[in-house]
């Protein structure tokens, strides 16, 4: 299907009213529809990216006279007919010739001219992602835009308007008059005058200089020295060659705003609050990243810092230096899940408050459409200085992206699991390379992919092995950070006030020297549950005696404990002892989980729900029992085993209501909770200052998984959860219950030895020929029956073999790397049925990424031709779950 085939369908009438920039009242309008087939000398052709599952661009006619003479440029948003419908698209190229027969060519119907065109670097990112992940450009580009940009009814008023004051250039002595009128003592008024001397002043900026700026400025307008204009916010932003107004208006305002940007005096009350004195390791990291940023060029860093080593502080201070040095620079900070770490968001806002409202913009799927569009535009226009977002933020557009941070870079959440299955971390690295800027990948347990890059010297490793001393933590110092114009000398690091801090009573003091010691990491102890049983101290409902004793002690000491169990619900399955019945989901190949509080059996895969049966549905036995345990059951047990403890459960069930997670975590921080029990939701990110004990139940299941990444994930997860202990300086303990205490994973964990674990794992992966030593792609198929899915994959193997043979035979000089791509046989997926859909997969891999990439397009083409409609399929590059 292409545009030409659809040309005769649909009509182009009356959509012009959708935008403020439809054709003017021009008599030739009447000719638009009737004149589709007529070529005119001034016509241009645009190649447009549309969100269609076809890897091609679509040609349209563009008549400048219908758009006030505006000449199209790549990156512009347009509204075009497609089939019987209309779609938003992005101009990808403007061409002089088209292969579509002119009489079938359709026309661009509207264009969005208040959003500056998407820049060349953004388009390059999209094109790369489309190529790498084997999708069409439009399929990647359009979904990367917020909804508001794809909705033509909003075009024309996407940008907020802003009031700007400037000295009247038609009044030659305007400045002298103003200057003479304002007494030297009137500090706030003087600041306004100073700023105006540099150029136009927007009202929000003016308000930061003078609390009642509006009244004052209006008074000066009345006295004839100032003028007041209302302008589009976008127009006031300095373009850097890829942003800016497509129409080239407001150039003079732009230039003078630019000059003003560096010179605005800063009120002492608006400087950044409370930066911390860095530990030596933090300082070293900041220095190195600063140096790379100053030197310019792509500089990938792997910031390997144990939990609690203060990686966030490294990001904050580096960003502060960068954004202070360069008043136009922007930074992208990616986090795995924004809602789980509201602290992070608040911290960034606080630290960068002096950059003004909206300097920190968040981007994540939890935002309402309007807000997301506004934040997205703020980045695109250069107004947002820091974009703090989840994986989707990696596709945001910037005017001057100068640094990228990926926090907890190992997190699986960076991998999009539907649609375009991209890795935001990998795209972030690509983007940094393309732009020639530093990128910091931070983690206590880096992905083996990133670790091996560092081992090979491709990433620069920065290690932080200790937690900053409590003493330093007690001494919060206000960091004076005057905004300086680009190029002004001081690196910012020198400005940290380094008074000798007072010693906190919590800080461990070295007896010999009297010097406060850096924080120690929590002590990890393994509880051998098998041994406990032999010693006649069996676990009670999953809790071993030593763990219960430790929980009671902490309660007595008034300290918090955390119990981690990565399984929600009451019990993973209900079963009948007498006939062997288990509660299975009727729609999935999975168990129904017992949710005792709601008296329901629930499927965690498809959402199926039913009431708990009073008796076994097979044999009528009334004695059906829950098997295993989830967080609800652990909560119940804890109430019995640790009397008097205030137990709080945090998991997906207890936080279903929007905002409820934040409220629950606030209780923990406030000290209103003694024992926190929960899933992975409590394991990462949170800086619990009062938790001194972490207990881990049931960690063994992942040890012997068929998924080769399971141990990597388990290790990361246990390190993360262990890292919640002892952050407040009180020293922490981690107790892990296991039947396999000698397992190397647990042994490495007790030593906090990530490098040892990584080295062993990488050796295993190399020997087994697994990633990162091999590159994979997965073809997944879904159908109403397993036979259909498997049959499709069987045909896919034939297509694959044919594509390889074809590549061989057409290769010049008989050489092709297609043979380096290895194909496995199709297999049903481990969880073969979900919601009555059967799933199967086919893996291909190669030691050469290039060979794999070269083969995929031809294979996909063959698959597309084979498509019958009964099977849904997709190719995933670099799959995480196999
Ligand atoms: P990570 O992300 O590396 O696990 P965080 O960034 O959460 O660690 O920092 C852990 C704790 O240490 C936080 O409470 C943070 O405020 C504190 N902290 C960080 N740097 C310093 C420092 N230089 N001095 C004192 N406290 C610090
Ligand atoms: Zn039964
Ligand atoms: Zn189900």
PDB file of N, CA, C and O in Angstrom, residues 317-356:
ATOM      1  N   UNK A 317      26.321  17.566  41.126  1.00  0.00           N
ATOM      2  CA  UNK A 317      27.373  18.584  41.091  1.00  0.00           C
ATOM      3  C   UNK A 317      27.962  18.736  39.693  1.00  0.00           C
ATOM      4  O   UNK A 317      28.262  19.842  39.259  1.00  0.00           O
ATOM      5  N   UNK A 318      28.094  17.608  38.993  1.00  0.00           N
ATOM      6  CA  UNK A 318      28.603  17.701  37.623  1.00  0.00           C
ATOM      7  C   UNK A 318      27.648  18.526  36.764  1.00  0.00           C
ATOM      8  O   UNK A 318      28.071  19.384  35.978  1.00  0.00           O
ATOM      9  N   UNK A 319      26.365  18.255  36.923  1.00  0.00           N
ATOM     10  CA  UNK A 319      25.375  18.985  36.124  1.00  0.00           C
ATOM     11  C   UNK A 319      25.381  20.463  36.488  1.00  0.00           C
ATOM     12  O   UNK A 319      25.273  21.328  35.615  1.00  0.00           O
ATOM     13  N   UNK A 320      25.529  20.726  37.763  1.00  0.00           N
ATOM     14  CA  UNK A 320      25.550  22.111  38.200  1.00  0.00           C
ATOM     15  C   UNK A 320      26.705  22.855  37.538  1.00  0.00           C
ATOM     16  O   UNK A 320      26.546  23.965  37.027  1.00  0.00           O
ATOM     17  N   UNK A 321      27.866  22.218  37.529  1.00  0.00           N
ATOM     18  CA  UNK A 321      29.024  22.861  36.895  1.00  0.00           C
ATOM     19  C   UNK A 321      28.754  23.085  35.412  1.00  0.00           C
ATOM     20  O   UNK A 321      29.002  24.161  34.871  1.00  0.00           O
ATOM     21  N   UNK A 322      28.229  22.074  34.775  1.00  0.00           N
ATOM     22  CA  UNK A 322      27.982  22.171  33.338  1.00  0.00           C
ATOM     23  C   UNK A 322      26.989  23.283  33.009  1.00  0.00           C
ATOM     24  O   UNK A 322      27.227  24.114  32.144  1.00  0.00           O
ATOM     25  N   UNK A 323      25.877  23.276  33.731  1.00  0.00           N
ATOM     26  CA  UNK A 323      24.813  24.230  33.403  1.00  0.00           C
ATOM     27  C   UNK A 323      25.189  25.652  33.807  1.00  0.00           C
ATOM     28  O   UNK A 323      24.679  26.617  33.247  1.00  0.00           O
ATOM     29  N   UNK A 324      26.080  25.765  34.779  1.00  0.00           N
ATOM     30  CA  UNK A 324      26.541  27.090  35.179  1.00  0.00           C
ATOM     31  C   UNK A 324      27.529  27.635  34.145  1.00  0.00           C
ATOM     32  O   UNK A 324      27.481  28.795  33.776  1.00  0.00           O
ATOM     33  N   UNK A 325      28.399  26.744  33.692  1.00  0.00           N
ATOM     34  CA  UNK A 325      29.395  27.149  32.694  1.00  0.00           C
ATOM     35  C   UNK A 325      28.743  27.607  31.409  1.00  0.00           C
ATOM     36  O   UNK A 325      29.125  28.592  30.812  1.00  0.00           O
ATOM     37  N   UNK A 326      27.766  26.837  30.977  1.00  0.00           N
ATOM     38  CA  UNK A 326      27.168  27.095  29.673  1.00  0.00           C
ATOM     39  C   UNK A 326      25.680  27.375  29.853  1.00  0.00           C
ATOM     40  O   UNK A 326      24.898  26.467  30.081  1.00  0.00           O
ATOM     41  N   UNK A 327      25.290  28.635  29.747  1.00  0.00           N
ATOM     42  CA  UNK A 327      23.894  28.986  30.053  1.00  0.00           C
ATOM     43  C   UNK A 327      22.885  28.421  29.058  1.00  0.00           C
ATOM     44  O   UNK A 327      21.684  28.537  29.273  1.00  0.00           O
ATOM     45  N   UNK A 328      23.355  27.827  27.985  1.00  0.00           N
ATOM     46  CA  UNK A 328      22.405  27.236  27.043  1.00  0.00           C
ATOM     47  C   UNK A 328      22.399  25.710  27.106  1.00  0.00           C
ATOM     48  O   UNK A 328      21.590  25.051  26.465  1.00  0.00           O
ATOM     49  N   UNK A 329      23.338  25.151  27.857  1.00  0.00           N
ATOM     50  CA  UNK A 329      23.472  23.693  27.873  1.00  0.00           C
ATOM     51  C   UNK A 329      22.253  23.034  28.507  1.00  0.00           C
ATOM     52  O   UNK A 329      21.597  23.595  29.376  1.00  0.00           O
ATOM     53  N   UNK A 330      21.942  21.842  28.012  1.00  0.00           N
ATOM     54  CA  UNK A 330      20.859  21.037  28.573  1.00  0.00           C
ATOM     55  C   UNK A 330      21.412  19.659  28.918  1.00  0.00           C
ATOM     56  O   UNK A 330      22.410  19.223  28.352  1.00  0.00           O
ATOM     57  N   UNK A 331      20.744  18.996  29.850  1.00  0.00           N
ATOM     58  CA  UNK A 331      21.172  17.653  30.225  1.00  0.00           C
ATOM     59  C   UNK A 331      19.966  16.728  30.287  1.00  0.00           C
ATOM     60  O   UNK A 331      18.852  17.161  30.580  1.00  0.00           O
ATOM     61  N   UNK A 332      20.214  15.473  29.993  1.00  0.00           N
ATOM     62  CA  UNK A 332      19.170  14.456  30.066  1.00  0.00           C
ATOM     63  C   UNK A 332      19.543  13.488  31.182  1.00  0.00           C
ATOM     64  O   UNK A 332      20.654  12.969  31.202  1.00  0.00           O
ATOM     65  N   UNK A 333      18.642  13.309  32.123  1.00  0.00           N
ATOM     66  CA  UNK A 333      18.892  12.375  33.231  1.00  0.00           C
ATOM     67  C   UNK A 333      17.824  11.293  33.181  1.00  0.00           C
ATOM     68  O   UNK A 333      16.640  11.572  33.350  1.00  0.00           O
ATOM     69  N   UNK A 334      18.254  10.078  32.915  1.00  0.00           N
ATOM     70  CA  UNK A 334      17.298   8.981  32.825  1.00  0.00           C
ATOM     71  C   UNK A 334      17.274   8.199  34.130  1.00  0.00           C
ATOM     72  O   UNK A 334      18.320   7.912  34.711  1.00  0.00           O
ATOM     73  N   UNK A 335      16.081   7.880  34.576  1.00  0.00           N
ATOM     74  CA  UNK A 335      15.902   7.034  35.758  1.00  0.00           C
ATOM     75  C   UNK A 335      14.962   5.896  35.365  1.00  0.00           C
ATOM     76  O   UNK A 335      14.149   6.054  34.466  1.00  0.00           O
ATOM     77  N   UNK A 336      15.091   4.743  36.051  1.00  0.00           N
ATOM     78  CA  UNK A 336      14.267   3.605  35.620  1.00  0.00           C
ATOM     79  C   UNK A 336      12.766   3.837  35.809  1.00  0.00           C
ATOM     80  O   UNK A 336      11.981   3.531  34.925  1.00  0.00           O
ATOM     81  N   UNK A 337      12.373   4.340  36.960  1.00  0.00           N
ATOM     82  CA  UNK A 337      10.952   4.533  37.221  1.00  0.00           C
ATOM     83  C   UNK A 337      10.797   5.781  38.073  1.00  0.00           C
ATOM     84  O   UNK A 337      11.270   5.810  39.189  1.00  0.00           O
ATOM     85  N   UNK A 338      10.147   6.766  37.549  1.00  0.00           N
ATOM     86  CA  UNK A 338      10.115   8.045  38.247  1.00  0.00           C
ATOM     87  C   UNK A 338       9.192   7.998  39.455  1.00  0.00           C
ATOM     88  O   UNK A 338       9.472   8.599  40.489  1.00  0.00           O
ATOM     89  N   UNK A 339       8.114   7.251  39.354  1.00  0.00           N
ATOM     90  CA  UNK A 339       7.136   7.258  40.437  1.00  0.00           C
ATOM     91  C   UNK A 339       7.632   6.567  41.694  1.00  0.00           C
ATOM     92  O   UNK A 339       7.141   6.819  42.774  1.00  0.00           O
ATOM     93  N   UNK A 340       8.600   5.701  41.519  1.00  0.00           N
ATOM     94  CA  UNK A 340       9.126   5.010  42.689  1.00  0.00           C
ATOM     95  C   UNK A 340      10.125   5.873  43.433  1.00  0.00           C
ATOM     96  O   UNK A 340      10.490   5.584  44.561  1.00  0.00           O
ATOM     97  N   UNK A 341      10.618   6.903  42.804  1.00  0.00           N
ATOM     98  CA  UNK A 341      11.646   7.701  43.449  1.00  0.00           C
ATOM     99  C   UNK A 341      11.303   9.183  43.392  1.00  0.00           C
ATOM    100  O   UNK A 341      11.999   9.959  42.759  1.00  0.00           O
ATOM    101  N   UNK A 342      10.205   9.546  44.054  1.00  0.00           N
ATOM    102  CA  UNK A 342       9.836  10.968  44.059  1.00  0.00           C
ATOM    103  C   UNK A 342      10.932  11.822  44.692  1.00  0.00           C
ATOM    104  O   UNK A 342      11.065  13.001  44.392  1.00  0.00           O
ATOM    105  N   UNK A 343      11.730  11.189  45.566  1.00  0.00           N
ATOM    106  CA  UNK A 343      12.824  11.911  46.213  1.00  0.00           C
ATOM    107  C   UNK A 343      13.766  12.516  45.183  1.00  0.00           C
ATOM    108  O   UNK A 343      14.268  13.614  45.338  1.00  0.00           O
ATOM    109  N   UNK A 344      14.020  11.754  44.152  1.00  0.00           N
ATOM    110  CA  UNK A 344      14.961  12.142  43.122  1.00  0.00           C
ATOM    111  C   UNK A 344      14.489  13.418  42.427  1.00  0.00           C
ATOM    112  O   UNK A 344      15.226  14.375  42.257  1.00  0.00           O
ATOM    113  N   UNK A 345      13.230  13.372  42.055  1.00  0.00           N
ATOM    114  CA  UNK A 345      12.607  14.495  41.381  1.00  0.00           C
ATOM    115  C   UNK A 345      12.668  15.755  42.260  1.00  0.00           C
ATOM    116  O   UNK A 345      13.125  16.826  41.833  1.00  0.00           O
ATOM    117  N   UNK A 346      12.277  15.602  43.516  1.00  0.00           N
ATOM    118  CA  UNK A 346      12.257  16.743  44.434  1.00  0.00           C
ATOM    119  C   UNK A 346      13.670  17.294  44.635  1.00  0.00           C
ATOM    120  O   UNK A 346      13.885  18.508  44.670  1.00  0.00           O
ATOM    121  N   UNK A 347      14.622  16.376  44.751  1.00  0.00           N
ATOM    122  CA  UNK A 347      16.005  16.782  44.958  1.00  0.00           C
ATOM    123  C   UNK A 347      16.514  17.621  43.784  1.00  0.00           C
ATOM    124  O   UNK A 347      17.128  18.673  43.963  1.00  0.00           O
ATOM    125  N   UNK A 348      16.237  17.156  42.580  1.00  0.00           N
ATOM    126  CA  UNK A 348      16.681  17.902  41.404  1.00  0.00           C
ATOM    127  C   UNK A 348      16.035  19.281  41.347  1.00  0.00           C
ATOM    128  O   UNK A 348      16.678  20.262  41.046  1.00  0.00           O
ATOM    129  N   UNK A 349      14.744  19.319  41.649  1.00  0.00           N
ATOM    130  CA  UNK A 349      14.059  20.602  41.606  1.00  0.00           C
ATOM    131  C   UNK A 349      14.651  21.576  42.622  1.00  0.00           C
ATOM    132  O   UNK A 349      14.829  22.750  42.350  1.00  0.00           O
ATOM    133  N   UNK A 350      14.953  21.036  43.801  1.00  0.00           N
ATOM    134  CA  UNK A 350      15.514  21.886  44.841  1.00  0.00           C
ATOM    135  C   UNK A 350      16.877  22.407  44.426  1.00  0.00           C
ATOM    136  O   UNK A 350      17.166  23.594  44.502  1.00  0.00           O
ATOM    137  N   UNK A 351      17.710  21.478  43.964  1.00  0.00           N
ATOM    138  CA  UNK A 351      19.074  21.871  43.650  1.00  0.00           C
ATOM    139  C   UNK A 351      19.166  22.853  42.493  1.00  0.00           C
ATOM    140  O   UNK A 351      20.098  23.634  42.399  1.00  0.00           O
ATOM    141  N   UNK A 352      18.217  22.760  41.567  1.00  0.00           N
ATOM    142  CA  UNK A 352      18.306  23.614  40.395  1.00  0.00           C
ATOM    143  C   UNK A 352      17.236  24.695  40.382  1.00  0.00           C
ATOM    144  O   UNK A 352      16.944  25.280  39.351  1.00  0.00           O
ATOM    145  N   UNK A 353      16.693  24.953  41.565  1.00  0.00           N
ATOM    146  CA  UNK A 353      15.637  25.965  41.669  1.00  0.00           C
ATOM    147  C   UNK A 353      16.132  27.319  41.159  1.00  0.00           C
ATOM    148  O   UNK A 353      15.377  28.086  40.566  1.00  0.00           O
ATOM    149  N   UNK A 354      17.420  27.578  41.363  1.00  0.00           N
ATOM    150  CA  UNK A 354      17.940  28.896  40.965  1.00  0.00           C
ATOM    151  C   UNK A 354      17.962  29.072  39.444  1.00  0.00           C
ATOM    152  O   UNK A 354      18.176  30.169  38.954  1.00  0.00           O
ATOM    153  N   UNK A 355      17.795  28.002  38.698  1.00  0.00           N
ATOM    154  CA  UNK A 355      17.762  28.146  37.243  1.00  0.00           C
ATOM    155  C   UNK A 355      16.387  28.590  36.762  1.00  0.00           C
ATOM    156  O   UNK A 355      16.174  28.805  35.574  1.00  0.00           O
ATOM    157  N   UNK A 356      15.467  28.673  37.697  1.00  0.00           N
ATOM    158  CA  UNK A 356      14.153  29.197  37.322  1.00  0.00           C
ATOM    159  C   UNK A 356      13.092  28.121  37.215  1.00  0.00           C
ATOM    160  O   UNK A 356      13.393  26.935  37.141  1.00  0.00           O
TER     161      UNK A 356
END
